CSV table of C-alpha atoms (C1' of nucleotides) in Angstrom, one decimal:
chain,number,residue,atom,x,y,z
A,1,MET,CA,-15.1,-31.8,6.4
A,2,THR,CA,-15.1,-28.5,8.6
A,3,LYS,CA,-18.8,-27.6,8.2
A,4,LYS,CA,-20.5,-26.0,10.8
A,5,PRO,CA,-23.0,-27.8,12.7
A,6,ARG,CA,-26.4,-27.4,11.1
A,7,PHE,CA,-29.1,-29.5,12.8
A,8,PRO,CA,-31.4,-30.5,14.1
A,9,PRO,CA,-32.1,-31.6,10.6
A,10,LYS,CA,-35.4,-31.4,10.3
A,11,PRO,CA,-37.2,-34.0,9.3
A,12,PRO,CA,-34.8,-37.1,9.6
A,13,ARG,CA,-32.7,-37.5,6.3
A,14,THR,CA,-33.2,-40.9,4.5
A,15,VAL,CA,-30.6,-42.4,3.3
A,16,ALA,CA,-31.4,-45.3,1.0
A,17,LEU,CA,-28.8,-48.2,0.1
A,18,VAL,CA,-29.0,-49.5,-3.5
A,19,LEU,CA,-28.2,-53.8,-2.7
A,20,PHE,CA,-28.4,-56.2,-4.9
A,21,PRO,CA,-27.7,-60.4,-5.7
A,22,ARG,CA,-23.8,-61.0,-4.4
A,23,PHE,CA,-23.2,-57.7,-3.4
A,24,GLN,CA,-20.5,-56.7,-0.9
A,25,LEU,CA,-21.5,-57.1,2.3
A,26,LEU,CA,-19.1,-54.7,4.1
A,27,ASP,CA,-19.5,-52.1,1.2
A,28,ALA,CA,-22.5,-51.8,3.0
A,29,ALA,CA,-22.0,-52.4,6.2
A,30,GLY,CA,-19.8,-49.5,6.9
A,31,PRO,CA,-22.1,-46.8,6.2
A,32,ILE,CA,-25.3,-48.5,8.2
A,33,ALA,CA,-23.2,-48.8,11.1
A,34,ALA,CA,-21.9,-45.1,10.6
A,35,PHE,CA,-25.2,-43.7,10.2
A,36,GLU,CA,-26.9,-45.9,12.8
A,37,ILE,CA,-24.3,-44.6,15.4
A,38,ALA,CA,-24.7,-41.0,14.1
A,39,ALA,CA,-28.5,-41.0,14.6
A,40,ARG,CA,-27.7,-42.1,18.4
A,41,PHE,CA,-25.4,-39.1,18.8
A,42,ALA,CA,-28.0,-37.0,17.3
A,43,PRO,CA,-31.1,-38.6,17.6
A,44,ASP,CA,-33.7,-38.4,14.9
A,45,ALA,CA,-30.7,-37.3,12.7
A,46,TYR,CA,-30.9,-39.9,10.4
A,47,LYS,CA,-33.0,-43.2,9.0
A,48,LEU,CA,-31.7,-46.3,7.3
A,49,ARG,CA,-33.8,-47.5,4.2
A,50,ILE,CA,-32.7,-50.3,2.2
A,51,ALA,CA,-33.6,-51.2,-1.3
A,52,ALA,CA,-32.3,-54.8,-2.4
A,53,THR,CA,-33.5,-57.3,-4.8
A,54,ALA,CA,-32.6,-60.2,-2.7
A,55,PRO,CA,-34.3,-60.1,0.4
A,56,GLY,CA,-32.3,-62.7,2.0
A,57,LEU,CA,-29.1,-60.6,1.6
A,58,VAL,CA,-30.5,-57.8,3.1
A,59,ALA,CA,-32.5,-59.9,5.6
A,60,ALA,CA,-28.5,-60.5,7.2
A,61,SER,CA,-27.2,-57.4,6.3
A,62,ALA,CA,-28.1,-55.2,9.7
A,63,GLY,CA,-31.2,-54.4,12.0
A,64,VAL,CA,-32.7,-51.6,10.0
A,65,ALA,CA,-35.9,-51.5,9.0
A,66,MET,CA,-36.0,-52.9,5.0
A,67,PRO,CA,-38.2,-53.0,3.2
A,68,ALA,CA,-37.7,-55.0,0.0
A,69,GLU,CA,-38.9,-52.5,-2.5
A,70,ALA,CA,-38.4,-51.8,-6.2
A,71,LEU,CA,-36.0,-49.1,-6.5
A,72,SER,CA,-38.2,-46.9,-8.8
A,73,GLY,CA,-40.6,-47.1,-5.8
A,74,LEU,CA,-37.3,-46.1,-3.4
A,75,THR,CA,-36.3,-42.9,-5.6
A,76,ARG,CA,-40.4,-42.0,-5.9
A,77,ALA,CA,-40.0,-42.0,-1.7
A,78,ARG,CA,-38.4,-38.8,0.1
A,79,VAL,CA,-34.4,-39.7,-0.2
A,80,ASP,CA,-32.0,-38.2,1.2
A,81,THR,CA,-28.9,-39.8,0.2
A,82,LEU,CA,-28.6,-42.9,-2.1
A,83,ILE,CA,-25.5,-44.9,-1.7
A,84,ALA,CA,-24.9,-47.7,-4.5
A,85,VAL,CA,-23.1,-50.2,-3.0
A,86,GLY,CA,-20.6,-52.5,-5.1
A,87,GLY,CA,-19.6,-56.4,-5.3
A,88,MET,CA,-20.1,-59.1,-7.4
A,89,GLY,CA,-23.2,-58.4,-8.9
A,90,THR,CA,-22.8,-55.4,-10.0
A,91,ALA,CA,-21.6,-56.7,-13.4
A,92,ASP,CA,-25.9,-58.2,-13.5
A,93,ALA,CA,-26.6,-54.8,-12.1
A,94,LEU,CA,-25.3,-53.1,-15.2
A,95,GLN,CA,-27.7,-54.8,-17.4
A,96,ASP,CA,-30.4,-53.9,-15.4
A,97,ARG,CA,-32.5,-51.0,-17.5
A,98,ALA,CA,-35.1,-50.5,-14.5
A,99,LEU,CA,-32.3,-49.7,-12.1
A,100,ILE,CA,-30.2,-48.1,-14.6
A,101,ALA,CA,-33.0,-45.8,-15.4
A,102,ALA,CA,-34.2,-45.4,-11.8
A,103,LEU,CA,-30.5,-44.0,-10.9
A,104,LYS,CA,-30.0,-41.4,-13.5
A,105,ARG,CA,-33.4,-40.2,-12.6
A,106,ALA,CA,-31.9,-39.8,-9.3
A,107,PRO,CA,-30.3,-36.6,-9.1
A,108,ALA,CA,-33.3,-34.9,-9.6
A,109,ARG,CA,-34.7,-36.0,-6.1
A,110,VAL,CA,-31.9,-36.8,-4.3
A,111,ARG,CA,-29.9,-34.5,-2.1
A,112,ARG,CA,-26.5,-36.8,-2.7
A,113,VAL,CA,-25.6,-39.7,-4.9
A,114,ALA,CA,-22.6,-41.7,-3.5
A,115,SER,CA,-21.2,-44.9,-4.4
A,116,VAL,CA,-19.2,-47.7,-2.9
A,117,CYS,CA,-16.4,-49.7,-4.5
A,118,SER,CA,-17.6,-50.5,-8.0
A,119,GLY,CA,-21.3,-49.1,-7.5
A,120,ALA,CA,-19.2,-46.2,-9.0
A,121,PHE,CA,-19.6,-48.8,-12.9
A,122,LEU,CA,-23.6,-48.0,-11.7
A,123,LEU,CA,-23.7,-44.6,-11.7
A,124,ALA,CA,-21.0,-44.2,-14.5
A,125,ALA,CA,-23.6,-46.1,-16.3
A,126,ALA,CA,-26.2,-43.8,-15.9
A,127,GLY,CA,-24.3,-41.0,-16.6
A,128,LEU,CA,-23.6,-39.6,-13.4
A,129,LEU,CA,-20.7,-39.4,-13.4
A,130,ASP,CA,-19.7,-37.6,-16.7
A,131,GLY,CA,-17.3,-34.9,-16.4
A,132,LYS,CA,-17.2,-35.6,-12.8
A,133,ARG,CA,-14.2,-36.8,-10.2
A,134,ALA,CA,-14.9,-40.0,-9.0
A,135,THR,CA,-12.9,-42.9,-7.7
A,136,THR,CA,-13.9,-47.0,-7.2
A,137,HIS,CA,-11.9,-49.7,-6.2
A,138,TRP,CA,-7.8,-49.5,-7.3
A,139,ARG,CA,-8.4,-52.6,-8.9
A,140,GLN,CA,-11.3,-51.5,-10.9
A,141,ALA,CA,-9.9,-47.8,-11.6
A,142,GLN,CA,-8.2,-48.5,-15.6
A,143,ARG,CA,-11.1,-50.6,-16.2
A,144,LEU,CA,-14.3,-47.5,-15.2
A,145,GLN,CA,-11.9,-45.3,-17.1
A,146,THR,CA,-11.9,-47.3,-20.3
A,147,LEU,CA,-15.7,-48.3,-19.8
A,148,PHE,CA,-16.4,-44.7,-19.4
A,149,PRO,CA,-14.5,-42.3,-21.1
A,150,LEU,CA,-16.2,-39.3,-19.8
A,151,VAL,CA,-15.7,-40.3,-16.4
A,152,ARG,CA,-12.3,-38.0,-14.3
A,153,VAL,CA,-11.2,-41.4,-12.6
A,154,GLU,CA,-8.9,-40.2,-10.2
A,155,PRO,CA,-7.9,-43.9,-8.5
A,156,ASP,CA,-5.9,-44.0,-5.4
A,157,ARG,CA,-8.7,-41.9,-3.3
A,158,ILE,CA,-10.5,-42.9,-0.4
A,159,HIS,CA,-13.5,-40.8,-1.6
A,160,ILE,CA,-13.9,-37.5,-3.9
A,161,GLN,CA,-17.2,-35.5,-3.5
A,162,ASP,CA,-18.0,-33.5,-6.9
A,163,GLY,CA,-21.3,-31.6,-6.7
A,164,LYS,CA,-23.5,-33.9,-5.6
A,165,ILE,CA,-22.1,-37.3,-6.6
A,166,TRP,CA,-19.7,-38.9,-4.2
A,167,THR,CA,-17.9,-42.0,-5.1
A,168,SER,CA,-15.6,-44.0,-2.2
A,169,ALA,CA,-12.6,-46.8,-2.9
A,170,GLY,CA,-13.1,-50.1,-1.8
A,171,ILE,CA,-14.7,-51.6,1.2
A,172,THR,CA,-13.9,-50.3,4.0
A,173,ALA,CA,-13.8,-46.6,2.4
A,174,GLY,CA,-17.6,-46.7,2.6
A,175,ILE,CA,-16.6,-45.8,6.4
A,176,ASP,CA,-15.3,-43.1,5.7
A,177,LEU,CA,-17.4,-42.0,2.9
A,178,ALA,CA,-20.3,-42.0,5.7
A,179,LEU,CA,-18.2,-39.9,8.0
A,180,ALA,CA,-17.4,-37.1,5.4
A,181,MET,CA,-21.0,-37.4,4.7
A,182,ILE,CA,-22.1,-36.9,8.4
A,183,ALA,CA,-18.9,-34.5,9.1
A,184,ASP,CA,-21.0,-32.8,6.5
A,185,ASP,CA,-24.7,-32.7,7.9
A,186,LEU,CA,-23.8,-32.3,11.7
A,187,GLY,CA,-20.1,-31.4,11.8
A,188,ALA,CA,-16.7,-32.6,12.4
A,189,ASP,CA,-17.6,-33.0,16.2
A,190,ILE,CA,-20.3,-35.5,15.8
A,191,ALA,CA,-18.1,-37.3,13.4
A,192,THR,CA,-15.5,-37.7,15.1
A,193,GLN,CA,-17.7,-39.4,17.8
A,194,VAL,CA,-18.8,-41.6,15.4
A,195,ALA,CA,-15.5,-42.8,14.2
A,196,ARG,CA,-14.2,-43.1,18.0
A,197,GLU,CA,-17.1,-45.2,18.2
A,198,MET,CA,-16.5,-47.6,15.5
A,199,VAL,CA,-13.5,-48.5,16.6
A,200,VAL,CA,-11.6,-46.4,13.2
A,201,TYR,CA,-8.3,-44.5,14.1
A,202,ALA,CA,-9.7,-40.9,12.6
A,203,GLN,CA,-11.4,-40.4,9.9
A,204,ARG,CA,-8.8,-40.9,6.6
A,205,PRO,CA,-9.4,-37.6,3.8
A,206,GLY,CA,-10.3,-38.3,1.0
A,207,GLY,CA,-7.2,-37.6,-0.4
A,208,GLN,CA,-5.2,-40.2,1.2
A,209,ALA,CA,-3.5,-43.2,-1.0
A,210,GLN,CA,-6.1,-46.7,-1.2
A,211,HIS,CA,-4.0,-49.2,0.2
A,212,SER,CA,-1.8,-50.2,2.5
A,213,ALA,CA,2.2,-51.2,1.6
A,214,LEU,CA,2.3,-53.0,4.6
A,215,LEU,CA,-1.2,-55.1,4.1
A,216,ASP,CA,0.2,-55.5,-0.2
A,217,LEU,CA,2.6,-57.9,0.8
A,218,GLY,CA,1.6,-59.4,-2.8
A,219,GLY,CA,2.7,-56.9,-5.1
A,220,GLY,CA,3.4,-59.1,-7.6
A,221,GLU,CA,5.1,-62.4,-6.7
A,222,ARG,CA,8.5,-61.1,-8.4
A,223,PHE,CA,9.1,-58.3,-5.6
A,224,ALA,CA,7.5,-59.7,-2.8
A,225,ALA,CA,10.9,-60.7,-1.1
A,226,LEU,CA,12.4,-57.1,-1.7
A,227,ASN,CA,9.5,-55.5,-0.5
A,228,ALA,CA,10.2,-57.9,3.1
A,229,TRP,CA,13.8,-56.8,3.2
A,230,MET,CA,12.9,-53.0,2.5
A,231,ARG,CA,10.4,-53.0,5.4
A,232,ASP,CA,13.1,-54.6,7.6
A,233,HIS,CA,16.0,-51.8,6.9
A,234,LEU,CA,13.9,-49.2,6.1
A,235,ALA,CA,16.9,-47.0,8.1
A,236,GLU,CA,18.9,-47.8,5.0
A,237,ASP,CA,19.5,-46.6,1.7
A,238,LEU,CA,16.9,-47.1,-0.3
A,239,SER,CA,17.5,-45.2,-3.6
A,240,VAL,CA,16.2,-46.4,-6.8
A,241,GLU,CA,19.9,-47.3,-7.5
A,242,ALA,CA,20.3,-49.3,-4.2
A,243,LEU,CA,17.6,-51.4,-4.6
A,244,ALA,CA,18.5,-52.0,-8.3
A,245,GLU,CA,22.1,-53.2,-7.4
A,246,ARG,CA,20.2,-55.3,-5.0
A,247,ALA,CA,17.5,-56.6,-7.5
A,248,ALA,CA,20.6,-57.1,-9.8
A,249,MET,CA,19.1,-55.1,-12.2
A,250,SER,CA,20.1,-52.0,-13.8
A,251,ALA,CA,18.4,-48.9,-12.6
A,252,ARG,CA,16.3,-48.2,-15.4
A,253,ASN,CA,15.0,-51.8,-16.0
A,254,PHE,CA,13.9,-52.1,-11.9
A,255,ALA,CA,12.1,-49.3,-11.8
A,256,ARG,CA,10.2,-50.0,-15.1
A,257,ALA,CA,9.9,-53.5,-13.7
A,258,TYR,CA,9.2,-52.7,-9.9
A,259,ALA,CA,6.5,-50.1,-11.4
A,260,ALA,CA,5.3,-52.5,-13.7
A,261,GLU,CA,4.4,-55.6,-11.3
A,262,THR,CA,3.3,-53.7,-8.3
A,263,GLY,CA,1.6,-50.8,-9.6
A,264,VAL,CA,3.8,-48.0,-7.8
A,265,THR,CA,7.0,-46.8,-8.4
A,266,PRO,CA,9.9,-47.7,-6.3
A,267,ALA,CA,10.6,-44.4,-4.8
A,268,LYS,CA,6.8,-44.4,-3.6
A,269,ALA,CA,6.5,-48.1,-2.3
A,270,VAL,CA,9.9,-46.7,0.1
A,271,GLU,CA,8.3,-43.7,1.0
A,272,ARG,CA,4.7,-45.0,1.9
A,273,LEU,CA,6.6,-48.1,4.1
A,274,ARG,CA,8.6,-45.2,5.9
A,275,VAL,CA,5.2,-43.3,6.6
A,276,GLU,CA,3.4,-46.0,7.5
A,277,ALA,CA,6.5,-47.5,10.0
A,278,ALA,CA,6.1,-43.9,11.0
A,279,ARG,CA,3.0,-43.9,11.9
A,280,ALA,CA,2.9,-47.4,13.9
A,281,ALA,CA,5.6,-45.6,16.4
A,282,LEU,CA,4.0,-42.5,16.5
A,283,GLY,CA,0.8,-44.7,17.9
A,284,ASN,CA,3.5,-46.7,20.8
A,285,GLY,CA,4.4,-43.4,21.9
A,286,ALA,CA,7.7,-42.7,20.2
A,287,ALA,CA,9.0,-39.4,20.0
A,288,ILE,CA,8.9,-37.9,16.8
A,289,GLN,CA,12.6,-37.4,16.5
A,290,ASP,CA,13.6,-41.0,17.5
A,291,ALA,CA,10.6,-42.5,14.6
A,292,ALA,CA,12.4,-40.1,12.0
A,293,THR,CA,15.7,-41.7,12.3
A,294,ARG,CA,14.5,-45.6,13.2
A,295,VAL,CA,12.2,-46.0,9.9
A,296,GLY,CA,14.9,-43.6,7.6
A,297,PHE,CA,13.6,-40.1,7.0
A,298,GLY,CA,16.7,-38.3,7.9
A,299,ASP,CA,15.4,-35.9,9.8
A,300,SER,CA,12.2,-35.1,10.9
A,301,GLU,CA,11.4,-31.9,8.9
A,302,ARG,CA,11.2,-34.3,6.3
A,303,MET,CA,9.4,-36.9,7.7
A,304,ARG,CA,6.8,-34.0,8.3
A,305,ARG,CA,6.4,-33.6,5.0
A,306,ALA,CA,5.8,-36.8,4.1
A,307,PHE,CA,3.3,-37.3,6.7
A,308,ILE,CA,1.8,-34.2,5.0
A,309,ARG,CA,1.3,-35.6,1.9
A,310,PHE,CA,-0.2,-38.9,3.2
A,311,TYR,CA,-2.3,-37.9,5.9
A,312,GLY,CA,-2.8,-34.4,5.3
A,313,ALA,CA,-1.5,-33.6,9.2
A,314,PRO,CA,1.9,-33.2,10.9
A,315,PRO,CA,3.3,-36.1,12.7
A,316,ALA,CA,2.9,-34.3,16.4
A,317,ALA,CA,-0.9,-33.6,14.8
A,318,LEU,CA,-1.8,-37.5,14.1
A,319,ARG,CA,0.5,-38.6,17.6
A,320,ARG,CA,-1.7,-36.7,19.8
A,321,THR,CA,-5.4,-37.8,18.4
A,322,LEU,CA,-3.1,-41.8,18.5
A,323,ARG,CA,-2.3,-41.6,21.8
A,324,ARG,CA,-5.9,-40.9,23.0
A,325,ALA,CA,-6.8,-44.2,23.2
B,1,DA,C1',7.6,-18.0,1.0
B,2,DC,C1',10.9,-18.1,-2.1
B,3,DC,C1',14.5,-20.8,-4.7
B,4,DA,C1',18.6,-23.9,-6.7
B,5,DT,C1',19.6,-28.1,-6.8
B,6,DG,C1',19.2,-33.3,-7.8
B,7,DA,C1',16.6,-37.2,-7.2
B,8,DG,C1',13.1,-39.2,-9.7
B,9,DC,C1',10.5,-40.8,-13.0
B,10,DC,C1',9.3,-41.6,-18.5
B,11,DG,C1',9.5,-41.4,-23.2
B,12,DC,C1',12.4,-42.4,-26.6
B,13,DC,C1',16.0,-45.3,-28.8
B,14,DA,C1',19.9,-48.6,-29.5
B,15,DA,C1',21.2,-53.3,-28.4
B,16,DC,C1',21.0,-57.6,-27.5
C,1,DC,C1',11.1,-60.4,-36.3
C,2,DG,C1',8.6,-59.3,-31.1
C,3,DG,C1',10.1,-58.7,-26.8
C,4,DT,C1',13.7,-57.6,-23.0
C,5,DT,C1',17.1,-54.2,-21.6
C,6,DG,C1',19.5,-50.3,-20.4
C,7,DG,C1',21.4,-46.0,-21.5
C,8,DC,C1',20.3,-40.3,-22.3
C,9,DG,C1',18.1,-36.1,-21.6
C,10,DG,C1',14.5,-33.9,-20.1
C,11,DC,C1',11.2,-32.7,-17.1
C,12,DT,C1',8.4,-32.8,-12.3
C,13,DC,C1',8.8,-32.7,-7.6
C,14,DA,C1',10.7,-32.8,-3.3
C,15,DT,C1',14.1,-31.0,-0.2
C,16,DG,C1',17.1,-27.8,1.9
DNA sequence: ACCATGAGCCGCCAAC
DNA sequence: CGGTTGGCGGCTCATG
C-alpha cells in the first residue's frame, strides 16, 4: 500500500474481468469503476476488457469496450490483471472445465490473478489458492475451507494479497481490492484520488473486519433486541456478565449462544459497536475525548488502541480524513 | 518497550 | 438416551 509511484506504466495494463450468467453485478462494477477512474487520473494506465459467457449481462454492466470472447482467448491475450467475480453463477462456472483449465494456466501469463466474493471458489477450483492465504464473502468462508482444505482461508478480511494472487470479500470489497491494486501500481496518492472520486471514505486496510455491526441488525433473531438495546446504551456496562444478566442467562451460556447465533463473541460485538459509533461521532466533528466517553470507552487511550485494531489508524488520523468532506 | 493483572473465551464435564 | 445448561480451569490478549 505504500509503494512508490512508478509510472507511466508503458503499455496500458489490461484489466480483464471474468463474468458469468447471474454474476454479482456490483462485484464487477466496483473494480470497473475504480480502474476507469484511475485511467482518468493517470491517462493510459489501464485498459478494461471483459470476457463473459452472457453478453447481455455484460452489455449492461458498464460503458467500456467489451468484446465477449471465450475465456481461453482471454488468457492468450496479453492480460495484466485477471479478476474473477462471484455471484449466483459461480456454482455453474465451477462445472465449466474449459474455464477452470484456463484459470489454471492464468498465473503463467498474467501478472496478477484476483477474485471478488465467491469468485474465490473458481480460483480455488483451479488450484491457484493451494497453500495460499485467501478470503471470500464471510458467509462463504467456511464452505470454501471445507471444499478446499489446502487453502488458508482467513475470514473477516477485506482483501488479502499472497504473491500474485489477490482475493477479496463480498461485493463492495471489490472496490477496496481495486484501490489496493491501483495504489500498488500508481502510488497511494492516485489511489486516494480515485477513492475520493468514488465517494468512499478512504481505502480500507485489507485487515479490517468485513461487515458492520451497525448494518448487521439481523445477526440472528434471537439477540436482535439485545443488540438494539446495546446500541442505545453504549456508555453503560456492557460486560459479558452484565449482558448475560439482561438476557436472563448464565454468563457461560449467554456467551456460547451469542457467538453461535451471530458469529461474533459478545465482547467483540460490543467493541465493534463502540468503535463504529465513535467513528460516526468523529465524522460529525466530535472531540476525541467526548466521543470516547459517549460510546463507552472509558478513556481515549483505550479507544485509540481499539481504533488501531479495527481501522489500522488512530482516531486523530481518521478524524482528519473524515473532516475533509 | 516492557510486564503484571484481569477480562474474556473456550474446552471439558457434570447436572438436568 | 440426546440435547441443553452452567460451572470450573486454563489459555490468550487487552489494559494500565
